[in-house]
Amino acid sequence: NSRSFSFLLIDIDWPDNFGGEKFTIERKPTIPPQLAILIDNVSYKTSLLEMENDIKSRYDNVVKVIRLKNKNQFDTKFVKVEFNFPKALDDILNKGYMTIDYIKHDVKEYLPQASILICSNCMGLGHFCNQCKQTNATCKLCSEQVKDVSTHQCQGVVKCLHFGGAHHSNDLKCMVIKQFRSDLTKTLLSSTHKQSFNRQTDPSLQFPPLPQASKQLSINYHISTNVQNGIIIKLDQILNSITKFENTIGDLTKHTKVIEE
């Protein structure tokens, strides 16, 4: 899981020798989808380098910031943020947003395109070979069912089992496989959106409802004498300050008139 991956990635200093043999780790493994979140609606004008630096300065355990591309390899407004520790990611998902360059951006779980199980026995979708209920085997080339593939005399004509097209049955470009993957991805997304995170909200943004005014409350509400005296003293001080200010303005006006004359 993500925690064990994080432990092996961060908390262990791998030795150079195993069993007397020297090993070199050329590159670190790819961060799995479970340790990534998605930021939506990021402007094309936003500098990804500046954005990454700002995110790393505000949040811990950030590994990389990547702008996703569509199937035509054009930039999109989706940005993926990879972490090397699950707690930092969970804290952000619980809040539901990230503050980047003093702007709040909504975040959600990153779900890559769903991987499809293709049975090597029947070429069916959605199950492993050991779960297959088909007794006969299916030829990977012509899609014909045979009892023994080793004795099968295939004609060498490529035919898809699902669509009947001139391609292999496990070709990911097959229209049936594409549709199956699309439906599976939508199902995963819908089930994820139904999960409710215990998002922390700022208490200062939750204002309590104001009590309804009533005549009885207005009549029975009395201010203490000390409070009344304090208010009166403050009002007198304000009035005196205003009077002094008006006198000063009047004197300045007189001096201005004298200078002009």
PDB file of C-alpha atoms in Angstrom:
ATOM      1  CA  ASN A   1       0.000   0.000   0.000  1.00  0.00           C
ATOM      2  CA  SER A   2       0.954   3.674  -0.029  1.00  0.00           C
ATOM      3  CA  ARG A   3       2.383   3.604   3.505  1.00  0.00           C
ATOM      4  CA  SER A   4       4.689   0.659   2.873  1.00  0.00           C
ATOM      5  CA  PHE A   5       5.789   2.235  -0.417  1.00  0.00           C
ATOM      6  CA  SER A   6       6.549   5.492   1.397  1.00  0.00           C
ATOM      7  CA  PHE A   7       8.492   3.605   4.078  1.00  0.00           C
ATOM      8  CA  LEU A   8      10.639   1.815   1.509  1.00  0.00           C
ATOM      9  CA  LEU A   9      11.143   5.008  -0.488  1.00  0.00           C
ATOM     10  CA  ILE A  10      12.060   7.381   2.335  1.00  0.00           C
ATOM     11  CA  ASP A  11      12.875   5.679   5.615  1.00  0.00           C
ATOM     12  CA  ILE A  12      15.341   3.063   4.423  1.00  0.00           C
ATOM     13  CA  ASP A  13      18.923   3.744   3.369  1.00  0.00           C
ATOM     14  CA  TRP A  14      19.543   0.862   1.017  1.00  0.00           C
ATOM     15  CA  PRO A  15      23.008  -0.704   1.340  1.00  0.00           C
ATOM     16  CA  ASP A  16      25.334  -0.921  -1.618  1.00  0.00           C
ATOM     17  CA  ASN A  17      25.908  -4.661  -1.166  1.00  0.00           C
ATOM     18  CA  PHE A  18      23.484  -7.577  -1.000  1.00  0.00           C
ATOM     19  CA  GLY A  19      24.922 -11.035  -0.341  1.00  0.00           C
ATOM     20  CA  GLY A  20      28.394  -9.888  -1.251  1.00  0.00           C
ATOM     21  CA  GLU A  21      27.240  -8.423  -4.567  1.00  0.00           C
ATOM     22  CA  LYS A  22      27.283  -4.698  -5.292  1.00  0.00           C
ATOM     23  CA  PHE A  23      24.092  -3.114  -6.602  1.00  0.00           C
ATOM     24  CA  THR A  24      23.319   0.363  -7.855  1.00  0.00           C
ATOM     25  CA  ILE A  25      19.825   1.865  -7.923  1.00  0.00           C
ATOM     26  CA  GLU A  26      19.854   3.938 -11.092  1.00  0.00           C
ATOM     27  CA  ARG A  27      16.515   5.651 -10.588  1.00  0.00           C
ATOM     28  CA  LYS A  28      13.779   5.880  -8.005  1.00  0.00           C
ATOM     29  CA  PRO A  29      10.468   4.126  -8.661  1.00  0.00           C
ATOM     30  CA  THR A  30       7.517   6.033 -10.070  1.00  0.00           C
ATOM     31  CA  ILE A  31       5.159   7.522  -7.499  1.00  0.00           C
ATOM     32  CA  PRO A  32       1.927   5.450  -7.530  1.00  0.00           C
ATOM     33  CA  PRO A  33      -1.506   7.061  -8.099  1.00  0.00           C
ATOM     34  CA  GLN A  34      -2.383   6.512  -4.423  1.00  0.00           C
ATOM     35  CA  LEU A  35       0.168   9.201  -3.522  1.00  0.00           C
ATOM     36  CA  ALA A  36      -1.045  11.845  -5.972  1.00  0.00           C
ATOM     37  CA  ILE A  37      -3.797  14.449  -6.072  1.00  0.00           C
ATOM     38  CA  LEU A  38      -5.303  16.441  -8.921  1.00  0.00           C
ATOM     39  CA  ILE A  39      -5.718  20.214  -9.154  1.00  0.00           C
ATOM     40  CA  ASP A  40      -8.345  21.393 -11.620  1.00  0.00           C
ATOM     41  CA  ASN A  41      -8.633  24.569 -13.693  1.00  0.00           C
ATOM     42  CA  VAL A  42      -5.005  25.706 -13.567  1.00  0.00           C
ATOM     43  CA  SER A  43      -4.445  28.477 -16.106  1.00  0.00           C
ATOM     44  CA  TYR A  44      -2.259  27.765 -19.117  1.00  0.00           C
ATOM     45  CA  LYS A  45      -0.369  30.970 -18.323  1.00  0.00           C
ATOM     46  CA  THR A  46       0.689  29.660 -14.912  1.00  0.00           C
ATOM     47  CA  SER A  47       4.384  28.830 -14.769  1.00  0.00           C
ATOM     48  CA  LEU A  48       4.671  25.210 -13.657  1.00  0.00           C
ATOM     49  CA  LEU A  49       8.139  25.780 -12.181  1.00  0.00           C
ATOM     50  CA  GLU A  50       6.965  28.718 -10.060  1.00  0.00           C
ATOM     51  CA  MET A  51       3.884  26.746  -9.047  1.00  0.00           C
ATOM     52  CA  GLU A  52       6.001  23.767  -7.976  1.00  0.00           C
ATOM     53  CA  ASN A  53       8.350  25.964  -5.943  1.00  0.00           C
ATOM     54  CA  ASP A  54       5.407  27.631  -4.195  1.00  0.00           C
ATOM     55  CA  ILE A  55       3.742  24.290  -3.404  1.00  0.00           C
ATOM     56  CA  LYS A  56       6.981  22.826  -2.013  1.00  0.00           C
ATOM     57  CA  SER A  57       7.472  25.902   0.182  1.00  0.00           C
ATOM     58  CA  ARG A  58       3.956  25.566   1.651  1.00  0.00           C
ATOM     59  CA  TYR A  59       3.497  21.786   1.874  1.00  0.00           C
ATOM     60  CA  ASP A  60       5.702  18.929   3.038  1.00  0.00           C
ATOM     61  CA  ASN A  61       6.592  15.715   1.203  1.00  0.00           C
ATOM     62  CA  VAL A  62       5.901  17.085  -2.290  1.00  0.00           C
ATOM     63  CA  VAL A  63       7.965  15.240  -4.905  1.00  0.00           C
ATOM     64  CA  LYS A  64       6.857  16.606  -8.248  1.00  0.00           C
ATOM     65  CA  VAL A  65       4.231  18.769  -9.953  1.00  0.00           C
ATOM     66  CA  ILE A  66       3.131  17.665 -13.431  1.00  0.00           C
ATOM     67  CA  ARG A  67       0.744  19.265 -15.910  1.00  0.00           C
ATOM     68  CA  LEU A  68      -1.255  16.499 -17.563  1.00  0.00           C
ATOM     69  CA  LYS A  69      -1.638  16.169 -21.322  1.00  0.00           C
ATOM     70  CA  ASN A  70      -4.522  14.901 -23.432  1.00  0.00           C
ATOM     71  CA  LYS A  71      -4.352  12.097 -25.992  1.00  0.00           C
ATOM     72  CA  ASN A  72      -3.000  14.553 -28.586  1.00  0.00           C
ATOM     73  CA  GLN A  73      -0.175  15.523 -26.203  1.00  0.00           C
ATOM     74  CA  PHE A  74      -1.517  19.034 -25.643  1.00  0.00           C
ATOM     75  CA  ASP A  75      -1.419  20.637 -22.195  1.00  0.00           C
ATOM     76  CA  THR A  76      -4.592  20.549 -20.109  1.00  0.00           C
ATOM     77  CA  LYS A  77      -5.732  22.550 -17.085  1.00  0.00           C
ATOM     78  CA  PHE A  78      -5.216  19.521 -14.828  1.00  0.00           C
ATOM     79  CA  VAL A  79      -2.094  19.455 -12.653  1.00  0.00           C
ATOM     80  CA  LYS A  80      -0.976  16.373 -10.730  1.00  0.00           C
ATOM     81  CA  VAL A  81       0.921  16.758  -7.450  1.00  0.00           C
ATOM     82  CA  GLU A  82       2.931  13.741  -6.282  1.00  0.00           C
ATOM     83  CA  PHE A  83       3.836  13.076  -2.637  1.00  0.00           C
ATOM     84  CA  ASN A  84       6.175  10.632  -0.948  1.00  0.00           C
ATOM     85  CA  PHE A  85       4.166  10.350   2.290  1.00  0.00           C
ATOM     86  CA  PRO A  86       0.427   9.583   2.583  1.00  0.00           C
ATOM     87  CA  LYS A  87      -0.322  11.706   5.665  1.00  0.00           C
ATOM     88  CA  ALA A  88       0.508  14.977   3.908  1.00  0.00           C
ATOM     89  CA  LEU A  89      -1.756  13.976   1.027  1.00  0.00           C
ATOM     90  CA  ASP A  90      -4.611  12.905   3.335  1.00  0.00           C
ATOM     91  CA  ASP A  91      -4.484  16.205   5.214  1.00  0.00           C
ATOM     92  CA  ILE A  92      -4.915  18.133   1.967  1.00  0.00           C
ATOM     93  CA  LEU A  93      -7.764  15.889   0.778  1.00  0.00           C
ATOM     94  CA  ASN A  94      -9.538  16.362   4.109  1.00  0.00           C
ATOM     95  CA  LYS A  95      -9.358  20.125   3.657  1.00  0.00           C
ATOM     96  CA  GLY A  96     -10.409  19.876   0.027  1.00  0.00           C
ATOM     97  CA  TYR A  97      -8.127  22.606  -1.264  1.00  0.00           C
ATOM     98  CA  MET A  98      -4.546  23.824  -1.610  1.00  0.00           C
ATOM     99  CA  THR A  99      -3.369  27.406  -1.265  1.00  0.00           C
ATOM    100  CA  ILE A 100      -1.062  28.255  -4.153  1.00  0.00           C
ATOM    101  CA  ASP A 101       0.228  31.779  -4.690  1.00  0.00           C
ATOM    102  CA  TYR A 102      -2.404  33.035  -2.183  1.00  0.00           C
ATOM    103  CA  ILE A 103      -5.225  31.445  -4.221  1.00  0.00           C
ATOM    104  CA  LYS A 104      -7.298  28.460  -3.093  1.00  0.00           C
ATOM    105  CA  HIS A 105      -7.510  25.606  -5.595  1.00  0.00           C
ATOM    106  CA  ASP A 106      -9.915  22.681  -5.195  1.00  0.00           C
ATOM    107  CA  VAL A 107      -8.238  19.280  -5.161  1.00  0.00           C
ATOM    108  CA  LYS A 108      -9.416  15.696  -5.566  1.00  0.00           C
ATOM    109  CA  GLU A 109      -7.973  12.213  -5.695  1.00  0.00           C
ATOM    110  CA  TYR A 110      -5.940  11.356  -8.755  1.00  0.00           C
ATOM    111  CA  LEU A 111      -7.404   8.371 -10.580  1.00  0.00           C
ATOM    112  CA  PRO A 112      -5.503   7.242 -13.676  1.00  0.00           C
ATOM    113  CA  GLN A 113      -7.167   5.472 -16.549  1.00  0.00           C
ATOM    114  CA  ALA A 114      -8.360   2.122 -15.289  1.00  0.00           C
ATOM    115  CA  SER A 115      -6.281  -0.959 -16.074  1.00  0.00           C
ATOM    116  CA  ILE A 116      -8.193  -3.772 -17.754  1.00  0.00           C
ATOM    117  CA  LEU A 117      -7.886  -7.461 -16.987  1.00  0.00           C
ATOM    118  CA  ILE A 118      -7.762  -9.550 -20.173  1.00  0.00           C
ATOM    119  CA  CYS A 119      -7.972 -13.305 -19.705  1.00  0.00           C
ATOM    120  CA  SER A 120      -5.224 -15.178 -21.542  1.00  0.00           C
ATOM    121  CA  ASN A 121      -7.478 -18.233 -21.885  1.00  0.00           C
ATOM    122  CA  CYS A 122     -10.687 -16.837 -23.405  1.00  0.00           C
ATOM    123  CA  MET A 123      -9.570 -13.264 -24.214  1.00  0.00           C
ATOM    124  CA  GLY A 124     -12.516 -12.045 -22.159  1.00  0.00           C
ATOM    125  CA  LEU A 125     -12.446  -8.802 -20.192  1.00  0.00           C
ATOM    126  CA  GLY A 126     -12.547  -8.278 -16.458  1.00  0.00           C
ATOM    127  CA  HIS A 127     -11.131 -11.507 -15.017  1.00  0.00           C
ATOM    128  CA  PHE A 128      -7.919 -13.498 -14.601  1.00  0.00           C
ATOM    129  CA  CYS A 129      -7.089 -16.751 -16.339  1.00  0.00           C
ATOM    130  CA  ASN A 130      -7.514 -18.781 -13.127  1.00  0.00           C
ATOM    131  CA  GLN A 131     -11.040 -17.371 -12.781  1.00  0.00           C
ATOM    132  CA  CYS A 132     -12.048 -18.233 -16.344  1.00  0.00           C
ATOM    133  CA  LYS A 133     -15.077 -20.524 -16.717  1.00  0.00           C
ATOM    134  CA  GLN A 134     -14.394 -21.409 -20.350  1.00  0.00           C
ATOM    135  CA  THR A 135     -13.105 -24.956 -20.753  1.00  0.00           C
ATOM    136  CA  ASN A 136     -11.662 -24.480 -24.230  1.00  0.00           C
ATOM    137  CA  ALA A 137      -8.800 -22.132 -25.059  1.00  0.00           C
ATOM    138  CA  THR A 138      -9.062 -19.242 -27.499  1.00  0.00           C
ATOM    139  CA  CYS A 139      -6.468 -18.719 -30.198  1.00  0.00           C
ATOM    140  CA  LYS A 140      -4.760 -15.363 -29.686  1.00  0.00           C
ATOM    141  CA  LEU A 141      -4.553 -14.819 -33.432  1.00  0.00           C
ATOM    142  CA  CYS A 142      -7.774 -15.986 -35.085  1.00  0.00           C
ATOM    143  CA  SER A 143      -9.922 -16.072 -31.895  1.00  0.00           C
ATOM    144  CA  GLU A 144     -11.141 -19.609 -32.623  1.00  0.00           C
ATOM    145  CA  GLN A 145     -11.943 -21.806 -29.612  1.00  0.00           C
ATOM    146  CA  VAL A 146      -9.933 -25.031 -29.505  1.00  0.00           C
ATOM    147  CA  LYS A 147      -9.334 -27.774 -26.957  1.00  0.00           C
ATOM    148  CA  ASP A 148      -5.562 -27.675 -27.335  1.00  0.00           C
ATOM    149  CA  VAL A 149      -3.802 -24.581 -28.635  1.00  0.00           C
ATOM    150  CA  SER A 150      -0.586 -26.488 -29.271  1.00  0.00           C
ATOM    151  CA  THR A 151      -2.297 -28.721 -31.861  1.00  0.00           C
ATOM    152  CA  HIS A 152      -4.423 -25.940 -33.359  1.00  0.00           C
ATOM    153  CA  GLN A 153      -3.758 -25.240 -37.047  1.00  0.00           C
ATOM    154  CA  CYS A 154      -4.291 -21.484 -37.212  1.00  0.00           C
ATOM    155  CA  GLN A 155      -4.940 -19.942 -40.631  1.00  0.00           C
ATOM    156  CA  GLY A 156      -2.907 -16.865 -39.645  1.00  0.00           C
ATOM    157  CA  VAL A 157      -5.766 -14.408 -40.173  1.00  0.00           C
ATOM    158  CA  VAL A 158      -5.897 -11.886 -37.339  1.00  0.00           C
ATOM    159  CA  LYS A 159      -9.417 -11.455 -36.000  1.00  0.00           C
ATOM    160  CA  CYS A 160     -10.609  -9.710 -32.848  1.00  0.00           C
ATOM    161  CA  LEU A 161     -12.882 -11.776 -30.631  1.00  0.00           C
ATOM    162  CA  HIS A 162     -14.785  -8.713 -29.382  1.00  0.00           C
ATOM    163  CA  PHE A 163     -15.223  -6.611 -32.500  1.00  0.00           C
ATOM    164  CA  GLY A 164     -14.314  -8.885 -35.377  1.00  0.00           C
ATOM    165  CA  GLY A 165     -11.751  -6.403 -36.628  1.00  0.00           C
ATOM    166  CA  ALA A 166      -8.340  -7.149 -38.109  1.00  0.00           C
ATOM    167  CA  HIS A 167      -6.462  -6.777 -34.836  1.00  0.00           C
ATOM    168  CA  HIS A 168      -5.586  -8.925 -31.834  1.00  0.00           C
ATOM    169  CA  SER A 169      -8.218  -9.475 -29.152  1.00  0.00           C
ATOM    170  CA  ASN A 170      -6.018  -7.895 -26.468  1.00  0.00           C
ATOM    171  CA  ASP A 171      -5.223  -4.781 -28.519  1.00  0.00           C
ATOM    172  CA  LEU A 172      -5.919  -1.749 -26.314  1.00  0.00           C
ATOM    173  CA  LYS A 173      -6.994   0.207 -29.406  1.00  0.00           C
ATOM    174  CA  CYS A 174      -9.985  -2.114 -29.875  1.00  0.00           C
ATOM    175  CA  MET A 175     -13.272  -0.172 -29.685  1.00  0.00           C
ATOM    176  CA  VAL A 176     -14.812  -2.679 -27.260  1.00  0.00           C
ATOM    177  CA  ILE A 177     -11.805  -2.511 -24.918  1.00  0.00           C
ATOM    178  CA  LYS A 178     -11.792   1.288 -25.107  1.00  0.00           C
ATOM    179  CA  GLN A 179     -15.480   1.420 -24.186  1.00  0.00           C
ATOM    180  CA  PHE A 180     -14.977  -1.104 -21.377  1.00  0.00           C
ATOM    181  CA  ARG A 181     -12.124   0.978 -19.969  1.00  0.00           C
ATOM    182  CA  SER A 182     -14.170   4.179 -20.248  1.00  0.00           C
ATOM    183  CA  ASP A 183     -17.136   2.640 -18.399  1.00  0.00           C
ATOM    184  CA  LEU A 184     -14.844   1.216 -15.722  1.00  0.00           C
ATOM    185  CA  THR A 185     -13.150   4.585 -15.192  1.00  0.00           C
ATOM    186  CA  LYS A 186     -16.530   6.334 -14.869  1.00  0.00           C
ATOM    187  CA  THR A 187     -17.631   3.758 -12.306  1.00  0.00           C
ATOM    188  CA  LEU A 188     -14.479   4.280 -10.250  1.00  0.00           C
ATOM    189  CA  LEU A 189     -14.871   8.050 -10.423  1.00  0.00           C
ATOM    190  CA  SER A 190     -18.516   7.959  -9.369  1.00  0.00           C
ATOM    191  CA  SER A 191     -17.776   5.657  -6.431  1.00  0.00           C
ATOM    192  CA  THR A 192     -14.923   7.925  -5.330  1.00  0.00           C
ATOM    193  CA  HIS A 193     -17.054  11.062  -5.465  1.00  0.00           C
ATOM    194  CA  LYS A 194     -19.654   9.415  -3.229  1.00  0.00           C
ATOM    195  CA  GLN A 195     -17.070   8.965  -0.483  1.00  0.00           C
ATOM    196  CA  SER A 196     -17.327  11.796   1.988  1.00  0.00           C
ATOM    197  CA  PHE A 197     -14.093  13.102   3.454  1.00  0.00           C
ATOM    198  CA  ASN A 198     -14.236  14.670   6.893  1.00  0.00           C
ATOM    199  CA  ARG A 199     -13.180  18.023   5.586  1.00  0.00           C
ATOM    200  CA  GLN A 200     -12.050  20.556   8.126  1.00  0.00           C
ATOM    201  CA  THR A 201     -13.799  23.862   7.798  1.00  0.00           C
ATOM    202  CA  ASP A 202     -12.712  27.177   9.172  1.00  0.00           C
ATOM    203  CA  PRO A 203     -14.915  27.939  12.227  1.00  0.00           C
ATOM    204  CA  SER A 204     -14.618  31.659  11.485  1.00  0.00           C
ATOM    205  CA  LEU A 205     -16.545  31.085   8.252  1.00  0.00           C
ATOM    206  CA  GLN A 206     -19.467  29.435  10.025  1.00  0.00           C
ATOM    207  CA  PHE A 207     -21.434  32.292  11.495  1.00  0.00           C
ATOM    208  CA  PRO A 208     -24.147  31.403  14.035  1.00  0.00           C
ATOM    209  CA  PRO A 209     -27.684  32.550  13.162  1.00  0.00           C
ATOM    210  CA  LEU A 210     -28.685  35.866  14.682  1.00  0.00           C
ATOM    211  CA  PRO A 211     -31.407  35.683  17.349  1.00  0.00           C
ATOM    212  CA  GLN A 212     -34.794  37.052  16.386  1.00  0.00           C
ATOM    213  CA  ALA A 213     -35.543  40.428  17.878  1.00  0.00           C
ATOM    214  CA  SER A 214     -38.419  40.573  20.338  1.00  0.00           C
ATOM    215  CA  LYS A 215     -40.015  43.463  22.186  1.00  0.00           C
ATOM    216  CA  GLN A 216     -39.738  41.617  25.465  1.00  0.00           C
ATOM    217  CA  LEU A 217     -35.979  41.272  25.101  1.00  0.00           C
ATOM    218  CA  SER A 218     -35.670  44.936  24.181  1.00  0.00           C
ATOM    219  CA  ILE A 219     -37.632  46.027  27.210  1.00  0.00           C
ATOM    220  CA  ASN A 220     -35.931  43.736  29.717  1.00  0.00           C
ATOM    221  CA  TYR A 221     -32.393  44.352  28.456  1.00  0.00           C
ATOM    222  CA  HIS A 222     -30.578  46.825  30.709  1.00  0.00           C
ATOM    223  CA  ILE A 223     -27.020  48.095  30.485  1.00  0.00           C
ATOM    224  CA  SER A 224     -25.124  48.366  33.745  1.00  0.00           C
ATOM    225  CA  THR A 225     -24.342  51.821  35.107  1.00  0.00           C
ATOM    226  CA  ASN A 226     -20.575  51.407  34.707  1.00  0.00           C
ATOM    227  CA  VAL A 227     -20.964  50.465  31.071  1.00  0.00           C
ATOM    228  CA  GLN A 228     -23.272  53.426  30.457  1.00  0.00           C
ATOM    229  CA  ASN A 229     -20.808  55.829  32.054  1.00  0.00           C
ATOM    230  CA  GLY A 230     -17.955  54.404  29.997  1.00  0.00           C
ATOM    231  CA  ILE A 231     -19.898  54.855  26.762  1.00  0.00           C
ATOM    232  CA  ILE A 232     -20.826  58.435  27.637  1.00  0.00           C
ATOM    233  CA  ILE A 233     -17.191  59.281  28.432  1.00  0.00           C
ATOM    234  CA  LYS A 234     -16.053  57.834  25.078  1.00  0.00           C
ATOM    235  CA  LEU A 235     -18.705  59.823  23.217  1.00  0.00           C
ATOM    236  CA  ASP A 236     -17.647  63.021  24.971  1.00  0.00           C
ATOM    237  CA  GLN A 237     -14.026  62.407  24.015  1.00  0.00           C
ATOM    238  CA  ILE A 238     -15.013  61.889  20.385  1.00  0.00           C
ATOM    239  CA  LEU A 239     -17.102  65.080  20.345  1.00  0.00           C
ATOM    240  CA  ASN A 240     -14.248  67.072  21.893  1.00  0.00           C
ATOM    241  CA  SER A 241     -11.844  65.725  19.286  1.00  0.00           C
ATOM    242  CA  ILE A 242     -14.219  66.715  16.498  1.00  0.00           C
ATOM    243  CA  THR A 243     -14.589  70.212  17.963  1.00  0.00           C
ATOM    244  CA  LYS A 244     -10.812  70.664  18.174  1.00  0.00           C
ATOM    245  CA  PHE A 245     -10.470  69.442  14.591  1.00  0.00           C
ATOM    246  CA  GLU A 246     -13.106  71.940  13.402  1.00  0.00           C
ATOM    247  CA  ASN A 247     -11.360  74.768  15.236  1.00  0.00           C
ATOM    248  CA  THR A 248      -8.051  73.829  13.635  1.00  0.00           C
ATOM    249  CA  ILE A 249      -9.644  73.803  10.178  1.00  0.00           C
ATOM    250  CA  GLY A 250     -11.201  77.206  10.906  1.00  0.00           C
ATOM    251  CA  ASP A 251      -7.850  78.692  11.891  1.00  0.00           C
ATOM    252  CA  LEU A 252      -6.206  77.296   8.754  1.00  0.00           C
ATOM    253  CA  THR A 253      -8.973  78.808   6.632  1.00  0.00           C
ATOM    254  CA  LYS A 254      -8.466  82.245   8.206  1.00  0.00           C
ATOM    255  CA  HIS A 255      -4.700  82.100   7.641  1.00  0.00           C
ATOM    256  CA  THR A 256      -5.253  81.070   4.027  1.00  0.00           C
ATOM    257  CA  LYS A 257      -7.563  84.036   3.415  1.00  0.00           C
ATOM    258  CA  VAL A 258      -5.036  86.432   4.966  1.00  0.00           C
ATOM    259  CA  ILE A 259      -2.266  85.067   2.732  1.00  0.00           C
ATOM    260  CA  GLU A 260      -4.452  85.356  -0.359  1.00  0.00           C
ATOM    261  CA  GLU A 261      -5.374  88.997   0.480  1.00  0.00           C
TER     262      GLU A 261
END
